[in-house]
């Protein structure tokens, strides 16, 4: 019965996406709809339909908490609250009042180069903990899983994503401002930034990071052309599915890099053979990347605990500060409790997802507050950025990046969100402060002064 509820929600989301009015083929809510289906109703449907086949033996400890009507209701209601917040009049009004004007392209270019150099320096410093970039890549999966210690230099991992940000901005100069004496230099810098971004993803062994990164360029293309290429879309979908399914095998095989390329291929093939099931490619295996949000939501409803009162937003920010600077150990966050509730230990982390974060924070009222606020922020950001896609040369690239950051919170909690997106958030604020002027248009249509210096 529960599978019918999830299936109805999936169909409703698809219908809403196709019938609603939008200025761009893929906007913030389009990205949200796709990610929401993958993180919530589709995993819920598979679990309700055949829980043993969906999760297998790896999640036996949480099977008792699955197939909950409360969970299905929260997912169903949560989606529509987000949509309500997204289309809130106040969100759109505020977003439309904020006007962004780019400063001279030279300032933006200098900022982009600084960001790239800083990120490259961070890659070098972080890799030195392993004895070099090659060794760091081979141990990327182990470091991500917490099996090896990076020591104090692990702090620099949070700056690696600046390479992806800088490659987006350099793409704006290559495809929008590629004129004058430095055409070749811009192209070389852009290609170098792309390679650096891919290296940073390998250092973190993050499959979803690569998917988000490539999806950003795909979205930018659609923003520029106002059409969805069918062949490219099909290729991207197939690549995404294959990479999510086999990406872990790929990253684990990188440990054979010191033995040569052939050794990496052999390790990859052996890894697939070791993990393969008789049916070959498994859709359930592909979806295993997304079950944790439903498990977390089930757990938030079934366990006994004191409500968190949204304190984890503050704890998430504090988690960015090293313990030695705080003078004490970081407080235990909802990420910690959620993981311990599910698997009984904190050997690795299981993010709550934004719906479970709301439940942990203030039960059902917390769910409403989180979803409404989340949707409101998305609607405001889209209204603010969308109107400048044509008059600010770097805006389509920034728009795609901000959409990714906003969508990513669905599968996160404050600690995991700030840890994973710190560099992107900081770089975005700096770009707005150094590379643009922000104006507020008042009701009388006069432009009040603003800062951007």
mmCIF file of N, CA and C in Angstrom, residues 209-340:
data_model
loop_
_atom_site.group_PDB
_atom_site.id
_atom_site.type_symbol
_atom_site.label_atom_id
_atom_site.label_comp_id
_atom_site.label_asym_id
_atom_site.label_seq_id
_atom_site.Cartn_x
_atom_site.Cartn_y
_atom_site.Cartn_z
ATOM 1 N N UNK A 209 29.940 14.405 -6.373
ATOM 2 C CA UNK A 209 30.600 15.665 -6.686
ATOM 3 C C UNK A 209 30.862 15.798 -8.180
ATOM 4 N N UNK A 210 31.317 14.701 -8.790
ATOM 5 C CA UNK A 210 31.580 14.722 -10.229
ATOM 6 C C UNK A 210 30.287 14.878 -11.014
ATOM 7 N N UNK A 211 29.230 14.174 -10.576
ATOM 8 C CA UNK A 211 27.942 14.279 -11.265
ATOM 9 C C UNK A 211 27.412 15.705 -11.195
ATOM 10 N N UNK A 212 27.459 16.312 -10.011
ATOM 11 C CA UNK A 212 26.992 17.691 -9.853
ATOM 12 C C UNK A 212 27.802 18.641 -10.735
ATOM 13 N N UNK A 213 29.096 18.414 -10.773
ATOM 14 C CA UNK A 213 29.994 19.281 -11.547
ATOM 15 C C UNK A 213 29.638 19.243 -13.031
ATOM 16 N N UNK A 214 29.490 18.058 -13.575
ATOM 17 C CA UNK A 214 29.147 17.927 -14.989
ATOM 18 C C UNK A 214 27.718 18.410 -15.259
ATOM 19 N N UNK A 215 26.825 18.151 -14.315
ATOM 20 C CA UNK A 215 25.449 18.613 -14.465
ATOM 21 C C UNK A 215 25.388 20.131 -14.547
ATOM 22 N N UNK A 216 26.309 20.799 -13.843
ATOM 23 C CA UNK A 216 26.350 22.261 -13.895
ATOM 24 C C UNK A 216 26.611 22.765 -15.296
ATOM 25 N N UNK A 217 27.576 22.173 -15.994
ATOM 26 C CA UNK A 217 27.849 22.581 -17.382
ATOM 27 C C UNK A 217 26.677 22.259 -18.303
ATOM 28 N N UNK A 218 26.028 21.148 -18.034
ATOM 29 C CA UNK A 218 24.842 20.766 -18.812
ATOM 30 C C UNK A 218 23.732 21.805 -18.625
ATOM 31 N N UNK A 219 23.519 22.209 -17.384
ATOM 32 C CA UNK A 219 22.498 23.210 -17.105
ATOM 33 C C UNK A 219 22.848 24.555 -17.734
ATOM 34 N N UNK A 220 24.118 24.926 -17.698
ATOM 35 C CA UNK A 220 24.551 26.187 -18.314
ATOM 36 C C UNK A 220 24.257 26.182 -19.807
ATOM 37 N N UNK A 221 24.526 25.061 -20.454
ATOM 38 C CA UNK A 221 24.242 24.955 -21.893
ATOM 39 C C UNK A 221 22.761 25.177 -22.172
ATOM 40 N N UNK A 222 21.911 24.591 -21.338
ATOM 41 C CA UNK A 222 20.472 24.748 -21.534
ATOM 42 C C UNK A 222 20.037 26.181 -21.260
ATOM 43 N N UNK A 223 20.631 26.806 -20.248
ATOM 44 C CA UNK A 223 20.312 28.205 -19.960
ATOM 45 C C UNK A 223 20.663 29.101 -21.141
ATOM 46 N N UNK A 224 21.766 28.797 -21.793
ATOM 47 C CA UNK A 224 22.225 29.626 -22.910
ATOM 48 C C UNK A 224 21.423 29.376 -24.184
ATOM 49 N N UNK A 225 21.065 28.119 -24.433
ATOM 50 C CA UNK A 225 20.394 27.783 -25.691
ATOM 51 C C UNK A 225 18.874 27.717 -25.569
ATOM 52 N N UNK A 226 18.377 27.617 -24.303
ATOM 53 C CA UNK A 226 16.943 27.491 -24.037
ATOM 54 C C UNK A 226 16.339 26.255 -24.709
ATOM 55 N N UNK A 227 17.093 25.190 -24.787
ATOM 56 C CA UNK A 227 16.572 23.929 -25.316
ATOM 57 C C UNK A 227 17.323 22.774 -24.670
ATOM 58 N N UNK A 228 16.653 21.620 -24.600
ATOM 59 C CA UNK A 228 17.254 20.436 -24.006
ATOM 60 C C UNK A 228 17.695 19.490 -25.115
ATOM 61 N N UNK A 229 18.995 19.252 -25.269
ATOM 62 C CA UNK A 229 19.478 18.340 -26.313
ATOM 63 C C UNK A 229 19.170 16.892 -25.944
ATOM 64 N N UNK A 230 18.424 16.197 -26.777
ATOM 65 C CA UNK A 230 17.968 14.853 -26.443
ATOM 66 C C UNK A 230 19.108 13.849 -26.368
ATOM 67 N N UNK A 231 19.973 13.858 -27.382
ATOM 68 C CA UNK A 231 21.053 12.878 -27.415
ATOM 69 C C UNK A 231 22.016 13.094 -26.241
ATOM 70 N N UNK A 232 22.413 14.362 -26.034
ATOM 71 C CA UNK A 232 23.328 14.666 -24.927
ATOM 72 C C UNK A 232 22.697 14.317 -23.580
ATOM 73 N N UNK A 233 21.405 14.570 -23.457
ATOM 74 C CA UNK A 233 20.699 14.262 -22.207
ATOM 75 C C UNK A 233 20.706 12.765 -21.942
ATOM 76 N N UNK A 234 20.445 11.975 -22.990
ATOM 77 C CA UNK A 234 20.439 10.524 -22.832
ATOM 78 C C UNK A 234 21.817 10.015 -22.427
ATOM 79 N N UNK A 235 22.855 10.560 -23.077
ATOM 80 C CA UNK A 235 24.224 10.155 -22.745
ATOM 81 C C UNK A 235 24.559 10.503 -21.303
ATOM 82 N N UNK A 236 24.155 11.697 -20.883
ATOM 83 C CA UNK A 236 24.455 12.139 -19.522
ATOM 84 C C UNK A 236 23.750 11.251 -18.497
ATOM 85 N N UNK A 237 22.493 10.890 -18.761
ATOM 86 C CA UNK A 237 21.739 10.042 -17.834
ATOM 87 C C UNK A 237 22.398 8.668 -17.714
ATOM 88 N N UNK A 238 22.782 8.104 -18.851
ATOM 89 C CA UNK A 238 23.431 6.793 -18.837
ATOM 90 C C UNK A 238 24.762 6.861 -18.093
ATOM 91 N N UNK A 239 25.553 7.910 -18.376
ATOM 92 C CA UNK A 239 26.838 8.068 -17.700
ATOM 93 C C UNK A 239 26.637 8.201 -16.194
ATOM 94 N N UNK A 240 25.633 8.979 -15.791
ATOM 95 C CA UNK A 240 25.373 9.190 -14.369
ATOM 96 C C UNK A 240 25.051 7.873 -13.678
ATOM 97 N N UNK A 241 24.167 7.090 -14.304
ATOM 98 C CA UNK A 241 23.780 5.814 -13.704
ATOM 99 C C UNK A 241 24.981 4.882 -13.580
ATOM 100 N N UNK A 242 25.752 4.774 -14.648
ATOM 101 C CA UNK A 242 26.921 3.890 -14.628
ATOM 102 C C UNK A 242 27.957 4.345 -13.615
ATOM 103 N N UNK A 243 28.166 5.665 -13.534
ATOM 104 C CA UNK A 243 29.184 6.180 -12.624
ATOM 105 C C UNK A 243 28.770 6.004 -11.170
ATOM 106 N N UNK A 244 27.480 6.211 -10.877
ATOM 107 C CA UNK A 244 27.025 6.009 -9.518
ATOM 108 C C UNK A 244 27.114 4.542 -9.120
ATOM 109 N N UNK A 245 26.881 3.657 -10.095
ATOM 110 C CA UNK A 245 26.907 2.237 -9.786
ATOM 111 C C UNK A 245 28.327 1.709 -9.657
ATOM 112 N N UNK A 246 29.201 2.136 -10.565
ATOM 113 C CA UNK A 246 30.561 1.612 -10.584
ATOM 114 C C UNK A 246 31.605 2.582 -10.038
ATOM 115 N N UNK A 247 31.175 3.779 -9.626
ATOM 116 C CA UNK A 247 32.133 4.784 -9.171
ATOM 117 C C UNK A 247 32.946 4.341 -7.972
ATOM 118 N N UNK A 248 32.312 3.658 -7.028
ATOM 119 C CA UNK A 248 33.043 3.205 -5.842
ATOM 120 C C UNK A 248 34.116 2.207 -6.232
ATOM 121 N N UNK A 249 33.793 1.321 -7.194
ATOM 122 C CA UNK A 249 34.803 0.377 -7.684
ATOM 123 C C UNK A 249 35.969 1.112 -8.328
ATOM 124 N N UNK A 250 35.636 2.175 -9.076
ATOM 125 C CA UNK A 250 36.676 2.955 -9.738
ATOM 126 C C UNK A 250 37.602 3.600 -8.727
ATOM 127 N N UNK A 251 37.030 4.260 -7.713
ATOM 128 C CA UNK A 251 37.863 4.946 -6.738
ATOM 129 C C UNK A 251 38.696 3.960 -5.915
ATOM 130 N N UNK A 252 38.130 2.798 -5.618
ATOM 131 C CA UNK A 252 38.909 1.805 -4.860
ATOM 132 C C UNK A 252 40.063 1.265 -5.698
ATOM 133 N N UNK A 253 39.880 1.206 -7.012
ATOM 134 C CA UNK A 253 40.940 0.699 -7.885
ATOM 135 C C UNK A 253 42.100 1.671 -8.034
ATOM 136 N N UNK A 254 41.878 2.957 -7.684
ATOM 137 C CA UNK A 254 42.941 3.946 -7.809
ATOM 138 C C UNK A 254 44.103 3.676 -6.855
ATOM 139 N N UNK A 255 43.859 2.831 -5.863
ATOM 140 C CA UNK A 255 44.949 2.498 -4.938
ATOM 141 C C UNK A 255 46.070 1.745 -5.638
ATOM 142 N N UNK A 256 45.802 1.256 -6.861
ATOM 143 C CA UNK A 256 46.819 0.519 -7.619
ATOM 144 C C UNK A 256 47.637 1.420 -8.530
ATOM 145 N N UNK A 257 47.454 2.731 -8.431
ATOM 146 C CA UNK A 257 48.171 3.668 -9.301
ATOM 147 C C UNK A 257 49.693 3.470 -9.255
ATOM 148 N N UNK A 258 50.301 3.279 -8.067
ATOM 149 C CA UNK A 258 51.767 3.102 -8.047
ATOM 150 C C UNK A 258 52.261 1.931 -8.894
ATOM 151 N N UNK A 259 51.356 0.965 -9.165
ATOM 152 C CA UNK A 259 51.753 -0.215 -9.941
ATOM 153 C C UNK A 259 51.499 -0.045 -11.436
ATOM 154 N N UNK A 260 50.973 1.133 -11.851
ATOM 155 C CA UNK A 260 50.764 1.371 -13.264
ATOM 156 C C UNK A 260 49.306 1.313 -13.671
ATOM 157 N N UNK A 261 49.049 1.808 -14.869
ATOM 158 C CA UNK A 261 47.678 1.899 -15.383
ATOM 159 C C UNK A 261 47.039 0.520 -15.539
ATOM 160 N N UNK A 262 47.817 -0.446 -16.006
ATOM 161 C CA UNK A 262 47.277 -1.799 -16.183
ATOM 162 C C UNK A 262 46.820 -2.387 -14.847
ATOM 163 N N UNK A 263 47.556 -2.078 -13.808
ATOM 164 C CA UNK A 263 47.180 -2.579 -12.482
ATOM 165 C C UNK A 263 45.861 -1.968 -12.016
ATOM 166 N N UNK A 264 45.644 -0.685 -12.347
ATOM 167 C CA UNK A 264 44.385 -0.023 -12.001
ATOM 168 C C UNK A 264 43.223 -0.715 -12.711
ATOM 169 N N UNK A 265 43.402 -1.010 -14.014
ATOM 170 C CA UNK A 265 42.354 -1.681 -14.781
ATOM 171 C C UNK A 265 42.063 -3.063 -14.199
ATOM 172 N N UNK A 266 43.117 -3.801 -13.867
ATOM 173 C CA UNK A 266 42.934 -5.135 -13.292
ATOM 174 C C UNK A 266 42.212 -5.065 -11.953
ATOM 175 N N UNK A 267 42.597 -4.076 -11.131
ATOM 176 C CA UNK A 267 41.952 -3.915 -9.821
ATOM 177 C C UNK A 267 40.477 -3.554 -9.990
ATOM 178 N N UNK A 268 40.190 -2.706 -10.984
ATOM 179 C CA UNK A 268 38.806 -2.308 -11.248
ATOM 180 C C UNK A 268 37.974 -3.517 -11.679
ATOM 181 N N UNK A 269 38.493 -4.277 -12.604
ATOM 182 C CA UNK A 269 37.767 -5.459 -13.081
ATOM 183 C C UNK A 269 37.544 -6.474 -11.964
ATOM 184 N N UNK A 270 38.571 -6.656 -11.145
ATOM 185 C CA UNK A 270 38.450 -7.602 -10.042
ATOM 186 C C UNK A 270 37.414 -7.115 -9.024
ATOM 187 N N UNK A 271 37.404 -5.810 -8.792
ATOM 188 C CA UNK A 271 36.451 -5.235 -7.843
ATOM 189 C C UNK A 271 35.019 -5.465 -8.315
ATOM 190 N N UNK A 272 34.793 -5.278 -9.604
ATOM 191 C CA UNK A 272 33.453 -5.492 -10.155
ATOM 192 C C UNK A 272 33.057 -6.966 -10.038
ATOM 193 N N UNK A 273 33.996 -7.855 -10.322
ATOM 194 C CA UNK A 273 33.698 -9.277 -10.243
ATOM 195 C C UNK A 273 33.398 -9.702 -8.804
ATOM 196 N N UNK A 274 34.127 -9.110 -7.859
ATOM 197 C CA UNK A 274 33.909 -9.453 -6.454
ATOM 198 C C UNK A 274 32.549 -9.004 -5.958
ATOM 199 N N UNK A 275 32.091 -7.829 -6.471
ATOM 200 C CA UNK A 275 30.842 -7.250 -5.975
ATOM 201 C C UNK A 275 29.634 -7.551 -6.849
ATOM 202 N N UNK A 276 29.906 -8.104 -8.013
ATOM 203 C CA UNK A 276 28.810 -8.291 -8.960
ATOM 204 C C UNK A 276 27.832 -9.350 -8.467
ATOM 205 N N UNK A 277 26.561 -9.141 -8.800
ATOM 206 C CA UNK A 277 25.544 -10.143 -8.559
ATOM 207 C C UNK A 277 25.178 -10.769 -9.894
ATOM 208 N N UNK A 278 24.552 -11.871 -9.853
ATOM 209 C CA UNK A 278 24.294 -12.630 -11.068
ATOM 210 C C UNK A 278 23.561 -11.821 -12.129
ATOM 211 N N UNK A 279 22.713 -10.866 -11.703
ATOM 212 C CA UNK A 279 21.927 -10.122 -12.679
ATOM 213 C C UNK A 279 22.694 -8.999 -13.343
ATOM 214 N N UNK A 280 23.999 -8.808 -12.968
ATOM 215 C CA UNK A 280 24.787 -7.741 -13.595
ATOM 216 C C UNK A 280 24.384 -6.388 -13.043
ATOM 217 N N UNK A 281 24.166 -5.421 -13.937
ATOM 218 C CA UNK A 281 23.814 -4.072 -13.494
ATOM 219 C C UNK A 281 22.488 -4.107 -12.747
ATOM 220 N N UNK A 282 22.450 -3.596 -11.552
ATOM 221 C CA UNK A 282 21.261 -3.643 -10.713
ATOM 222 C C UNK A 282 20.750 -2.239 -10.443
ATOM 223 N N UNK A 283 19.485 -2.012 -10.753
ATOM 224 C CA UNK A 283 18.887 -0.719 -10.447
ATOM 225 C C UNK A 283 18.866 -0.493 -8.941
ATOM 226 N N UNK A 284 18.654 -1.573 -8.208
ATOM 227 C CA UNK A 284 18.683 -1.456 -6.751
ATOM 228 C C UNK A 284 20.070 -1.036 -6.270
ATOM 229 N N UNK A 285 21.103 -1.548 -6.954
ATOM 230 C CA UNK A 285 22.454 -1.138 -6.600
ATOM 231 C C UNK A 285 22.683 0.329 -6.880
ATOM 232 N N UNK A 286 22.162 0.817 -7.993
ATOM 233 C CA UNK A 286 22.250 2.227 -8.329
ATOM 234 C C UNK A 286 21.565 3.090 -7.271
ATOM 235 N N UNK A 287 20.382 2.646 -6.818
ATOM 236 C CA UNK A 287 19.614 3.439 -5.859
ATOM 237 C C UNK A 287 20.157 3.341 -4.437
ATOM 238 N N UNK A 288 21.095 2.434 -4.201
ATOM 239 C CA UNK A 288 21.635 2.292 -2.850
ATOM 240 C C UNK A 288 22.331 3.557 -2.364
ATOM 241 N N UNK A 289 22.650 4.448 -3.303
ATOM 242 C CA UNK A 289 23.284 5.719 -2.933
ATOM 243 C C UNK A 289 22.310 6.684 -2.261
ATOM 244 N N UNK A 290 21.016 6.376 -2.323
ATOM 245 C CA UNK A 290 20.020 7.351 -1.884
ATOM 246 C C UNK A 290 19.128 6.862 -0.746
ATOM 247 N N UNK A 291 19.272 5.616 -0.300
ATOM 248 C CA UNK A 291 18.368 5.079 0.719
ATOM 249 C C UNK A 291 18.505 5.777 2.066
ATOM 250 N N UNK A 292 19.679 6.332 2.345
ATOM 251 C CA UNK A 292 19.958 6.812 3.700
ATOM 252 C C UNK A 292 19.000 7.899 4.173
ATOM 253 N N UNK A 293 18.455 8.695 3.251
ATOM 254 C CA UNK A 293 17.537 9.760 3.672
ATOM 255 C C UNK A 293 16.238 9.183 4.221
ATOM 256 N N UNK A 294 15.752 8.111 3.599
ATOM 257 C CA UNK A 294 14.522 7.467 4.083
ATOM 258 C C UNK A 294 14.792 6.772 5.412
ATOM 259 N N UNK A 295 15.926 6.080 5.523
ATOM 260 C CA UNK A 295 16.284 5.448 6.792
ATOM 261 C C UNK A 295 16.394 6.486 7.903
ATOM 262 N N UNK A 296 17.001 7.622 7.587
ATOM 263 C CA UNK A 296 17.165 8.672 8.595
ATOM 264 C C UNK A 296 15.819 9.218 9.044
ATOM 265 N N UNK A 297 14.917 9.398 8.087
ATOM 266 C CA UNK A 297 13.588 9.913 8.431
ATOM 267 C C UNK A 297 12.826 8.895 9.272
ATOM 268 N N UNK A 298 12.898 7.617 8.892
ATOM 269 C CA UNK A 298 12.293 6.560 9.710
ATOM 270 C C UNK A 298 12.852 6.591 11.117
ATOM 271 N N UNK A 299 14.168 6.737 11.209
ATOM 272 C CA UNK A 299 14.836 6.726 12.510
ATOM 273 C C UNK A 299 14.432 7.912 13.360
ATOM 274 N N UNK A 300 14.292 9.077 12.733
ATOM 275 C CA UNK A 300 13.900 10.287 13.471
ATOM 276 C C UNK A 300 12.520 10.124 14.100
ATOM 277 N N UNK A 301 11.660 9.359 13.444
ATOM 278 C CA UNK A 301 10.318 9.121 13.988
ATOM 279 C C UNK A 301 10.297 8.025 15.041
ATOM 280 N N UNK A 302 11.192 7.047 14.938
ATOM 281 C CA UNK A 302 11.090 5.852 15.781
ATOM 282 C C UNK A 302 11.930 5.901 17.048
ATOM 283 N N UNK A 303 12.960 6.729 17.108
ATOM 284 C CA UNK A 303 13.841 6.765 18.271
ATOM 285 C C UNK A 303 13.377 7.802 19.301
ATOM 286 N N UNK A 304 13.824 7.603 20.519
ATOM 287 C CA UNK A 304 13.516 8.553 21.598
ATOM 288 C C UNK A 304 14.699 9.489 21.798
ATOM 289 N N UNK A 305 14.435 10.775 21.838
ATOM 290 C CA UNK A 305 15.495 11.774 22.010
ATOM 291 C C UNK A 305 14.848 13.110 22.356
ATOM 292 N N UNK A 306 15.645 14.030 22.855
ATOM 293 C CA UNK A 306 15.175 15.394 23.095
ATOM 294 C C UNK A 306 15.262 16.168 21.783
ATOM 295 N N UNK A 307 14.214 16.934 21.477
ATOM 296 C CA UNK A 307 14.245 17.700 20.229
ATOM 297 C C UNK A 307 15.429 18.654 20.247
ATOM 298 N N UNK A 308 15.964 18.917 19.064
ATOM 299 C CA UNK A 308 17.227 19.634 18.944
ATOM 300 C C UNK A 308 17.064 21.157 18.903
ATOM 301 N N UNK A 309 15.844 21.644 18.638
ATOM 302 C CA UNK A 309 15.580 23.086 18.605
ATOM 303 C C UNK A 309 16.507 23.824 17.620
ATOM 304 N N UNK A 310 16.859 23.181 16.526
ATOM 305 C CA UNK A 310 17.655 23.780 15.446
ATOM 306 C C UNK A 310 19.055 24.208 15.888
ATOM 307 N N UNK A 311 19.504 23.701 17.041
ATOM 308 C CA UNK A 311 20.838 24.058 17.527
ATOM 309 C C UNK A 311 21.921 23.555 16.573
ATOM 310 N N UNK A 312 21.571 22.557 15.753
ATOM 311 C CA UNK A 312 22.569 21.985 14.854
ATOM 312 C C UNK A 312 22.982 22.932 13.739
ATOM 313 N N UNK A 313 22.216 23.978 13.511
ATOM 314 C CA UNK A 313 22.663 25.003 12.558
ATOM 315 C C UNK A 313 23.907 25.688 13.101
ATOM 316 N N UNK A 314 23.871 26.030 14.383
ATOM 317 C CA UNK A 314 25.042 26.630 15.028
ATOM 318 C C UNK A 314 26.177 25.620 15.119
ATOM 319 N N UNK A 315 25.853 24.384 15.507
ATOM 320 C CA UNK A 315 26.887 23.355 15.610
ATOM 321 C C UNK A 315 27.530 23.079 14.246
ATOM 322 N N UNK A 316 26.727 23.148 13.191
ATOM 323 C CA UNK A 316 27.267 22.935 11.855
ATOM 324 C C UNK A 316 28.301 23.982 11.492
ATOM 325 N N UNK A 317 28.027 25.224 11.876
ATOM 326 C CA UNK A 317 28.983 26.309 11.620
ATOM 327 C C UNK A 317 30.227 26.127 12.476
ATOM 328 N N UNK A 318 30.037 25.753 13.745
ATOM 329 C CA UNK A 318 31.170 25.558 14.640
ATOM 330 C C UNK A 318 32.046 24.392 14.203
ATOM 331 N N UNK A 319 31.460 23.440 13.485
ATOM 332 C CA UNK A 319 32.238 22.288 13.037
ATOM 333 C C UNK A 319 33.330 22.680 12.056
ATOM 334 N N UNK A 320 33.215 23.880 11.476
ATOM 335 C CA UNK A 320 34.236 24.365 10.557
ATOM 336 C C UNK A 320 35.481 24.837 11.287
ATOM 337 N N UNK A 321 35.347 25.085 12.580
ATOM 338 C CA UNK A 321 36.468 25.592 13.373
ATOM 339 C C UNK A 321 37.179 24.420 14.036
ATOM 340 N N UNK A 322 38.496 24.286 13.863
ATOM 341 C CA UNK A 322 39.232 23.195 14.515
ATOM 342 C C UNK A 322 39.053 23.220 16.034
ATOM 343 N N UNK A 323 38.994 22.031 16.651
ATOM 344 C CA UNK A 323 38.756 21.934 18.088
ATOM 345 C C UNK A 323 39.782 22.709 18.895
ATOM 346 N N UNK A 324 41.038 22.717 18.428
ATOM 347 C CA UNK A 324 42.089 23.389 19.215
ATOM 348 C C UNK A 324 41.871 24.900 19.263
ATOM 349 N N UNK A 325 41.162 25.439 18.268
ATOM 350 C CA UNK A 325 40.843 26.867 18.298
ATOM 351 C C UNK A 325 39.635 27.150 19.179
ATOM 352 N N UNK A 326 38.727 26.169 19.281
ATOM 353 C CA UNK A 326 37.562 26.342 20.146
ATOM 354 C C UNK A 326 37.932 26.189 21.607
ATOM 355 N N UNK A 327 39.039 25.472 21.848
ATOM 356 C CA UNK A 327 39.443 25.229 23.225
ATOM 357 C C UNK A 327 38.729 24.060 23.863
ATOM 358 N N UNK A 328 37.901 23.367 23.087
ATOM 359 C CA UNK A 328 37.176 22.206 23.594
ATOM 360 C C UNK A 328 36.762 21.343 22.410
ATOM 361 N N UNK A 329 36.277 20.149 22.699
ATOM 362 C CA UNK A 329 35.810 19.282 21.640
ATOM 363 C C UNK A 329 34.493 19.809 21.076
ATOM 364 N N UNK A 330 34.292 19.582 19.779
ATOM 365 C CA UNK A 330 33.053 20.016 19.141
ATOM 366 C C UNK A 330 31.871 19.250 19.739
ATOM 367 N N UNK A 331 30.724 19.906 19.898
ATOM 368 C CA UNK A 331 29.559 19.207 20.446
ATOM 369 C C UNK A 331 29.070 18.137 19.479
ATOM 370 N N UNK A 332 28.410 17.133 20.017
ATOM 371 C CA UNK A 332 27.861 16.073 19.184
ATOM 372 C C UNK A 332 26.620 16.588 18.462
ATOM 373 N N UNK A 333 26.632 16.449 17.163
ATOM 374 C CA UNK A 333 25.585 17.021 16.329
ATOM 375 C C UNK A 333 24.539 15.975 15.960
ATOM 376 N N UNK A 334 23.519 16.432 15.257
ATOM 377 C CA UNK A 334 22.467 15.517 14.807
ATOM 378 C C UNK A 334 23.038 14.491 13.832
ATOM 379 N N UNK A 335 24.109 14.839 13.128
ATOM 380 C CA UNK A 335 24.777 13.876 12.246
ATOM 381 C C UNK A 335 25.296 12.699 13.057
ATOM 382 N N UNK A 336 25.881 12.983 14.205
ATOM 383 C CA UNK A 336 26.396 11.933 15.087
ATOM 384 C C UNK A 336 25.262 11.044 15.598
ATOM 385 N N UNK A 337 24.221 11.663 16.151
ATOM 386 C CA UNK A 337 23.123 10.892 16.732
ATOM 387 C C UNK A 337 22.401 10.069 15.674
ATOM 388 N N UNK A 338 22.200 10.637 14.507
ATOM 389 C CA UNK A 338 21.509 9.908 13.446
ATOM 390 C C UNK A 338 22.299 8.657 13.054
ATOM 391 N N UNK A 339 23.617 8.797 12.931
ATOM 392 C CA UNK A 339 24.454 7.655 12.550
ATOM 393 C C UNK A 339 24.446 6.579 13.622
ATOM 394 N N UNK A 340 24.574 6.983 14.881
ATOM 395 C CA UNK A 340 24.584 6.015 15.980
ATOM 396 C C UNK A 340 23.231 5.316 16.094
#
